[in-house]
Amino acid sequence: MYDPNQADTRVADLRAALAAHGITRPSLGVDLPACAARCPTRPPMITLELLATPAEVSGVRGALRPHGIDVQLCASELVTTVIRHVGEGVPVTVRVWRDGGRVRLGVTDPDPRALPVLVTVVGSESESGRGLALLDALAVRWGVEQEAGCKTVWCELLVPVPETPERPGRRRRSTGALGQASARS
C-alpha cells in the first residue's frame, strides 16, 4: 500500500503549505494523514507517453479498456482538454494507479498555467464545455497538481474489484500445447 513514513512526511508538507496560507487543520475539516495515505507512492500500473492529437485519444481509450468505460471516458476527456486548451501535438503523459476498488488517473501536460475550469452552465447549442462536468460526475474526487514546468489533472474513480478466476477446489480449463482444451488442476 503505502509507506507510513512517507505519509508522515506528506502530512508535514501539507500542514506547512497550508499554514503558509493561514489555514490550520481544524479549519480544514479533513483528515490530513488519510489524504496523504491516498496519494500514490508506488509506480503507476500504466504510463502512456504521447503527443496530444485527436488520433491518440482512441489509442488511450484502447489502452485503458481493462480499467472500464468510466476510466476510458475520463482519460479521453482530459486528453481532449489538453488538445483544446494547451495545443495539439504537445507531449502528454497518462498514468493509472489501481488500489483495490479505486483507480487514480493522471494526465500531465507541459503548461502549468492552463488550469481546468468546471463550467456549471453550458448552452444547449454549445459544442464544448461538458468534459469536466462529465469527469466531475463520474469521479469520487479530482484536482490539479502544479509543478514548475507542468501540471497534472487527476481524478479518482470507484471501479469494481475484478474477481479472481482461481477458486479452490475447482478445476480450470486451459488450452493445451496443441490448442485443444484440457482440464488442469
PDB file of C-alpha atoms in Angstrom:
ATOM      1  CA  MET A   1       0.000   0.000   0.000  1.00  0.00           C
ATOM      2  CA  TYR A   2       1.965   2.998   1.251  1.00  0.00           C
ATOM      3  CA  ASP A   3       4.934   3.628   3.468  1.00  0.00           C
ATOM      4  CA  PRO A   4       3.730   5.211   6.750  1.00  0.00           C
ATOM      5  CA  ASN A   5       6.969   7.181   6.950  1.00  0.00           C
ATOM      6  CA  GLN A   6       6.224   8.760   3.597  1.00  0.00           C
ATOM      7  CA  ALA A   7       2.677   9.547   4.711  1.00  0.00           C
ATOM      8  CA  ASP A   8       4.039  11.343   7.794  1.00  0.00           C
ATOM      9  CA  THR A   9       6.351  13.383   5.579  1.00  0.00           C
ATOM     10  CA  ARG A  10       3.477  14.238   3.238  1.00  0.00           C
ATOM     11  CA  VAL A  11       1.292  15.300   6.175  1.00  0.00           C
ATOM     12  CA  ALA A  12       4.059  17.596   7.449  1.00  0.00           C
ATOM     13  CA  ASP A  13       4.465  19.080   3.954  1.00  0.00           C
ATOM     14  CA  LEU A  14       0.693  19.603   3.634  1.00  0.00           C
ATOM     15  CA  ARG A  15       0.466  21.267   7.035  1.00  0.00           C
ATOM     16  CA  ALA A  16       3.391  23.597   6.249  1.00  0.00           C
ATOM     17  CA  ALA A  17       1.929  24.581   2.873  1.00  0.00           C
ATOM     18  CA  LEU A  18      -1.497  25.227   4.355  1.00  0.00           C
ATOM     19  CA  ALA A  19      -0.103  27.144   7.327  1.00  0.00           C
ATOM     20  CA  ALA A  20       1.714  29.448   4.909  1.00  0.00           C
ATOM     21  CA  HIS A  21      -1.750  30.492   3.689  1.00  0.00           C
ATOM     22  CA  GLY A  22      -3.209  30.833   7.187  1.00  0.00           C
ATOM     23  CA  ILE A  23      -5.117  27.547   7.014  1.00  0.00           C
ATOM     24  CA  THR A  24      -4.919  25.370  10.081  1.00  0.00           C
ATOM     25  CA  ARG A  25      -6.026  21.778  10.463  1.00  0.00           C
ATOM     26  CA  PRO A  26      -9.242  22.485  12.447  1.00  0.00           C
ATOM     27  CA  SER A  27     -10.406  24.906   9.767  1.00  0.00           C
ATOM     28  CA  LEU A  28      -9.881  22.329   7.046  1.00  0.00           C
ATOM     29  CA  GLY A  29     -12.289  19.660   8.178  1.00  0.00           C
ATOM     30  CA  VAL A  30     -10.201  16.932   6.533  1.00  0.00           C
ATOM     31  CA  ASP A  31      -8.018  14.188   7.878  1.00  0.00           C
ATOM     32  CA  LEU A  32      -4.553  15.036   6.508  1.00  0.00           C
ATOM     33  CA  PRO A  33      -2.997  11.626   7.256  1.00  0.00           C
ATOM     34  CA  ALA A  34      -5.823   9.928   5.352  1.00  0.00           C
ATOM     35  CA  CYS A  35      -5.343  12.303   2.393  1.00  0.00           C
ATOM     36  CA  ALA A  36      -1.595  11.686   2.354  1.00  0.00           C
ATOM     37  CA  ALA A  37      -2.163   7.942   2.510  1.00  0.00           C
ATOM     38  CA  ARG A  38      -4.344   8.063  -0.626  1.00  0.00           C
ATOM     39  CA  CYS A  39      -1.639   9.771  -2.702  1.00  0.00           C
ATOM     40  CA  PRO A  40       0.133   7.271  -4.940  1.00  0.00           C
ATOM     41  CA  THR A  41       3.508   6.285  -3.534  1.00  0.00           C
ATOM     42  CA  ARG A  42       4.256   3.448  -5.924  1.00  0.00           C
ATOM     43  CA  PRO A  43       4.837   3.461  -9.670  1.00  0.00           C
ATOM     44  CA  PRO A  44       1.733   3.586 -11.860  1.00  0.00           C
ATOM     45  CA  MET A  45       0.330   0.407 -13.423  1.00  0.00           C
ATOM     46  CA  ILE A  46       0.191   2.089 -16.815  1.00  0.00           C
ATOM     47  CA  THR A  47       2.185   5.014 -18.189  1.00  0.00           C
ATOM     48  CA  LEU A  48       1.395   6.260 -21.689  1.00  0.00           C
ATOM     49  CA  GLU A  49       3.586   8.965 -23.220  1.00  0.00           C
ATOM     50  CA  LEU A  50       2.125  10.502 -26.349  1.00  0.00           C
ATOM     51  CA  LEU A  51       1.541  13.655 -28.324  1.00  0.00           C
ATOM     52  CA  ALA A  52      -1.903  15.128 -27.734  1.00  0.00           C
ATOM     53  CA  THR A  53      -3.677  14.619 -31.048  1.00  0.00           C
ATOM     54  CA  PRO A  54      -7.224  13.517 -31.834  1.00  0.00           C
ATOM     55  CA  ALA A  55      -5.867  10.253 -33.291  1.00  0.00           C
ATOM     56  CA  GLU A  56      -4.115   9.406 -29.997  1.00  0.00           C
ATOM     57  CA  VAL A  57      -7.327   9.779 -27.956  1.00  0.00           C
ATOM     58  CA  SER A  58      -8.723   6.487 -29.280  1.00  0.00           C
ATOM     59  CA  GLY A  59      -5.380   4.794 -28.539  1.00  0.00           C
ATOM     60  CA  VAL A  60      -5.600   5.972 -24.933  1.00  0.00           C
ATOM     61  CA  ARG A  61      -9.132   4.572 -24.648  1.00  0.00           C
ATOM     62  CA  GLY A  62      -7.953   1.252 -26.071  1.00  0.00           C
ATOM     63  CA  ALA A  63      -5.002   1.017 -23.682  1.00  0.00           C
ATOM     64  CA  LEU A  64      -7.281   1.716 -20.709  1.00  0.00           C
ATOM     65  CA  ARG A  65     -10.047  -0.702 -21.741  1.00  0.00           C
ATOM     66  CA  PRO A  66      -9.211  -3.179 -18.916  1.00  0.00           C
ATOM     67  CA  HIS A  67      -9.976  -0.447 -16.357  1.00  0.00           C
ATOM     68  CA  GLY A  68     -13.535   0.165 -17.533  1.00  0.00           C
ATOM     69  CA  ILE A  69     -15.564   2.658 -19.504  1.00  0.00           C
ATOM     70  CA  ASP A  70     -15.508   5.383 -16.834  1.00  0.00           C
ATOM     71  CA  VAL A  71     -11.683   5.443 -16.766  1.00  0.00           C
ATOM     72  CA  GLN A  72     -11.607   5.455 -20.579  1.00  0.00           C
ATOM     73  CA  LEU A  73     -14.101   8.324 -20.737  1.00  0.00           C
ATOM     74  CA  CYS A  74     -12.276  10.452 -18.150  1.00  0.00           C
ATOM     75  CA  ALA A  75      -8.913   9.876 -19.846  1.00  0.00           C
ATOM     76  CA  SER A  76     -10.222  10.782 -23.286  1.00  0.00           C
ATOM     77  CA  GLU A  77     -11.897  13.927 -21.884  1.00  0.00           C
ATOM     78  CA  LEU A  78      -8.685  15.023 -20.135  1.00  0.00           C
ATOM     79  CA  VAL A  79      -6.506  14.440 -23.213  1.00  0.00           C
ATOM     80  CA  THR A  80      -9.080  16.255 -25.372  1.00  0.00           C
ATOM     81  CA  THR A  81      -8.985  19.169 -22.912  1.00  0.00           C
ATOM     82  CA  VAL A  82      -5.209  19.356 -23.375  1.00  0.00           C
ATOM     83  CA  ILE A  83      -5.640  19.394 -27.170  1.00  0.00           C
ATOM     84  CA  ARG A  84      -8.236  22.158 -26.991  1.00  0.00           C
ATOM     85  CA  HIS A  85      -6.692  24.403 -24.320  1.00  0.00           C
ATOM     86  CA  VAL A  86      -2.926  23.753 -24.407  1.00  0.00           C
ATOM     87  CA  GLY A  87      -2.465  22.785 -28.039  1.00  0.00           C
ATOM     88  CA  GLU A  88      -2.462  19.906 -30.450  1.00  0.00           C
ATOM     89  CA  GLY A  89       0.780  17.938 -30.560  1.00  0.00           C
ATOM     90  CA  VAL A  90       2.053  18.806 -27.059  1.00  0.00           C
ATOM     91  CA  PRO A  91       3.579  15.945 -25.073  1.00  0.00           C
ATOM     92  CA  VAL A  92       1.199  14.315 -22.587  1.00  0.00           C
ATOM     93  CA  THR A  93       1.691  11.558 -20.031  1.00  0.00           C
ATOM     94  CA  VAL A  94      -1.282   9.452 -18.917  1.00  0.00           C
ATOM     95  CA  ARG A  95      -0.793   7.409 -15.728  1.00  0.00           C
ATOM     96  CA  VAL A  96      -3.073   4.933 -13.977  1.00  0.00           C
ATOM     97  CA  TRP A  97      -2.772   3.594 -10.446  1.00  0.00           C
ATOM     98  CA  ARG A  98      -5.120   0.943  -9.069  1.00  0.00           C
ATOM     99  CA  ASP A  99      -5.667   0.269  -5.390  1.00  0.00           C
ATOM    100  CA  GLY A 100      -8.426  -2.255  -4.768  1.00  0.00           C
ATOM    101  CA  GLY A 101     -11.701  -0.725  -5.914  1.00  0.00           C
ATOM    102  CA  ARG A 102     -10.229   2.706  -6.667  1.00  0.00           C
ATOM    103  CA  VAL A 103      -8.431   3.901  -9.806  1.00  0.00           C
ATOM    104  CA  ARG A 104      -6.440   7.130  -9.921  1.00  0.00           C
ATOM    105  CA  LEU A 105      -5.933   8.600 -13.378  1.00  0.00           C
ATOM    106  CA  GLY A 106      -3.486  11.438 -14.022  1.00  0.00           C
ATOM    107  CA  VAL A 107      -2.895  13.369 -17.249  1.00  0.00           C
ATOM    108  CA  THR A 108       0.223  15.563 -17.265  1.00  0.00           C
ATOM    109  CA  ASP A 109       0.865  18.332 -19.799  1.00  0.00           C
ATOM    110  CA  PRO A 110       3.629  20.972 -20.082  1.00  0.00           C
ATOM    111  CA  ASP A 111       1.537  24.085 -19.327  1.00  0.00           C
ATOM    112  CA  PRO A 112       1.078  24.775 -15.602  1.00  0.00           C
ATOM    113  CA  ARG A 113      -0.897  27.965 -16.377  1.00  0.00           C
ATOM    114  CA  ALA A 114      -3.805  26.480 -18.375  1.00  0.00           C
ATOM    115  CA  LEU A 115      -5.947  25.318 -15.458  1.00  0.00           C
ATOM    116  CA  PRO A 116      -9.190  23.413 -15.955  1.00  0.00           C
ATOM    117  CA  VAL A 117     -12.402  25.210 -15.065  1.00  0.00           C
ATOM    118  CA  LEU A 118     -15.625  23.372 -14.303  1.00  0.00           C
ATOM    119  CA  VAL A 119     -18.371  25.112 -16.265  1.00  0.00           C
ATOM    120  CA  THR A 120     -21.678  24.767 -14.445  1.00  0.00           C
ATOM    121  CA  VAL A 121     -23.954  26.116 -17.185  1.00  0.00           C
ATOM    122  CA  VAL A 122     -23.444  25.176 -20.815  1.00  0.00           C
ATOM    123  CA  GLY A 123     -25.814  26.293 -23.554  1.00  0.00           C
ATOM    124  CA  SER A 124     -27.699  23.595 -25.423  1.00  0.00           C
ATOM    125  CA  GLU A 125     -26.074  24.741 -28.690  1.00  0.00           C
ATOM    126  CA  SER A 126     -22.512  24.782 -27.260  1.00  0.00           C
ATOM    127  CA  GLU A 127     -20.105  22.280 -28.770  1.00  0.00           C
ATOM    128  CA  SER A 128     -17.768  22.244 -25.762  1.00  0.00           C
ATOM    129  CA  GLY A 129     -17.676  22.755 -22.026  1.00  0.00           C
ATOM    130  CA  ARG A 130     -19.031  19.410 -20.874  1.00  0.00           C
ATOM    131  CA  GLY A 131     -15.817  17.405 -20.428  1.00  0.00           C
ATOM    132  CA  LEU A 132     -15.031  18.432 -16.856  1.00  0.00           C
ATOM    133  CA  ALA A 133     -18.713  18.180 -15.935  1.00  0.00           C
ATOM    134  CA  LEU A 134     -18.597  14.536 -17.058  1.00  0.00           C
ATOM    135  CA  LEU A 135     -15.389  13.976 -15.107  1.00  0.00           C
ATOM    136  CA  ASP A 136     -16.911  15.657 -12.040  1.00  0.00           C
ATOM    137  CA  ALA A 137     -19.991  13.427 -12.270  1.00  0.00           C
ATOM    138  CA  LEU A 138     -18.005  10.189 -12.618  1.00  0.00           C
ATOM    139  CA  ALA A 139     -15.107  10.812 -10.225  1.00  0.00           C
ATOM    140  CA  VAL A 140     -15.120  10.441  -6.463  1.00  0.00           C
ATOM    141  CA  ARG A 141     -12.747  13.413  -6.417  1.00  0.00           C
ATOM    142  CA  TRP A 142     -10.485  15.255  -8.838  1.00  0.00           C
ATOM    143  CA  GLY A 143      -7.965  18.055  -8.824  1.00  0.00           C
ATOM    144  CA  VAL A 144      -4.829  19.641 -10.236  1.00  0.00           C
ATOM    145  CA  GLU A 145      -1.208  19.292  -9.118  1.00  0.00           C
ATOM    146  CA  GLN A 146       1.054  22.062 -10.409  1.00  0.00           C
ATOM    147  CA  GLU A 147       4.813  21.828 -10.740  1.00  0.00           C
ATOM    148  CA  ALA A 148       7.413  24.165 -12.214  1.00  0.00           C
ATOM    149  CA  GLY A 149       7.071  23.134 -15.860  1.00  0.00           C
ATOM    150  CA  CYS A 150       3.881  21.088 -15.923  1.00  0.00           C
ATOM    151  CA  LYS A 151       0.560  20.264 -14.325  1.00  0.00           C
ATOM    152  CA  THR A 152      -1.314  17.032 -13.740  1.00  0.00           C
ATOM    153  CA  VAL A 153      -5.086  16.885 -13.767  1.00  0.00           C
ATOM    154  CA  TRP A 154      -6.120  13.779 -11.854  1.00  0.00           C
ATOM    155  CA  CYS A 155      -9.264  12.006 -10.804  1.00  0.00           C
ATOM    156  CA  GLU A 156     -10.170   9.013  -8.676  1.00  0.00           C
ATOM    157  CA  LEU A 157     -12.913   6.628  -9.670  1.00  0.00           C
ATOM    158  CA  LEU A 158     -14.523   3.707  -7.920  1.00  0.00           C
ATOM    159  CA  VAL A 159     -14.336   0.585 -10.039  1.00  0.00           C
ATOM    160  CA  PRO A 160     -15.382  -2.978  -9.351  1.00  0.00           C
ATOM    161  CA  VAL A 161     -12.639  -5.182  -7.965  1.00  0.00           C
ATOM    162  CA  PRO A 162     -12.029  -7.926 -10.546  1.00  0.00           C
ATOM    163  CA  GLU A 163     -12.918 -11.394  -9.358  1.00  0.00           C
ATOM    164  CA  THR A 164     -10.078 -13.867  -9.291  1.00  0.00           C
ATOM    165  CA  PRO A 165     -10.527 -16.728 -11.753  1.00  0.00           C
ATOM    166  CA  GLU A 166      -8.969 -19.162  -9.292  1.00  0.00           C
ATOM    167  CA  ARG A 167     -11.400 -20.910  -6.984  1.00  0.00           C
ATOM    168  CA  PRO A 168     -10.189 -23.508  -4.505  1.00  0.00           C
ATOM    169  CA  GLY A 169     -11.397 -26.996  -5.284  1.00  0.00           C
ATOM    170  CA  ARG A 170     -12.363 -26.155  -8.865  1.00  0.00           C
ATOM    171  CA  ARG A 171     -10.637 -27.293 -11.990  1.00  0.00           C
ATOM    172  CA  ARG A 172      -9.698 -24.664 -14.507  1.00  0.00           C
ATOM    173  CA  ARG A 173      -9.883 -25.222 -18.251  1.00  0.00           C
ATOM    174  CA  SER A 174      -6.808 -24.233 -20.182  1.00  0.00           C
ATOM    175  CA  THR A 175      -5.554 -24.603 -23.693  1.00  0.00           C
ATOM    176  CA  GLY A 176      -3.080 -27.407 -24.185  1.00  0.00           C
ATOM    177  CA  ALA A 177       0.046 -27.296 -26.335  1.00  0.00           C
ATOM    178  CA  LEU A 178      -1.901 -28.309 -29.437  1.00  0.00           C
ATOM    179  CA  GLY A 179      -4.600 -25.659 -28.935  1.00  0.00           C
ATOM    180  CA  GLN A 180      -7.076 -28.203 -27.561  1.00  0.00           C
ATOM    181  CA  ALA A 181      -8.937 -27.572 -24.328  1.00  0.00           C
ATOM    182  CA  SER A 182      -7.654 -29.648 -21.446  1.00  0.00           C
ATOM    183  CA  ALA A 183      -8.539 -29.836 -17.759  1.00  0.00           C
ATOM    184  CA  ARG A 184      -5.834 -28.822 -15.323  1.00  0.00           C
ATOM    185  CA  SER A 185      -5.972 -28.881 -11.551  1.00  0.00           C
TER     186      SER A 185
END
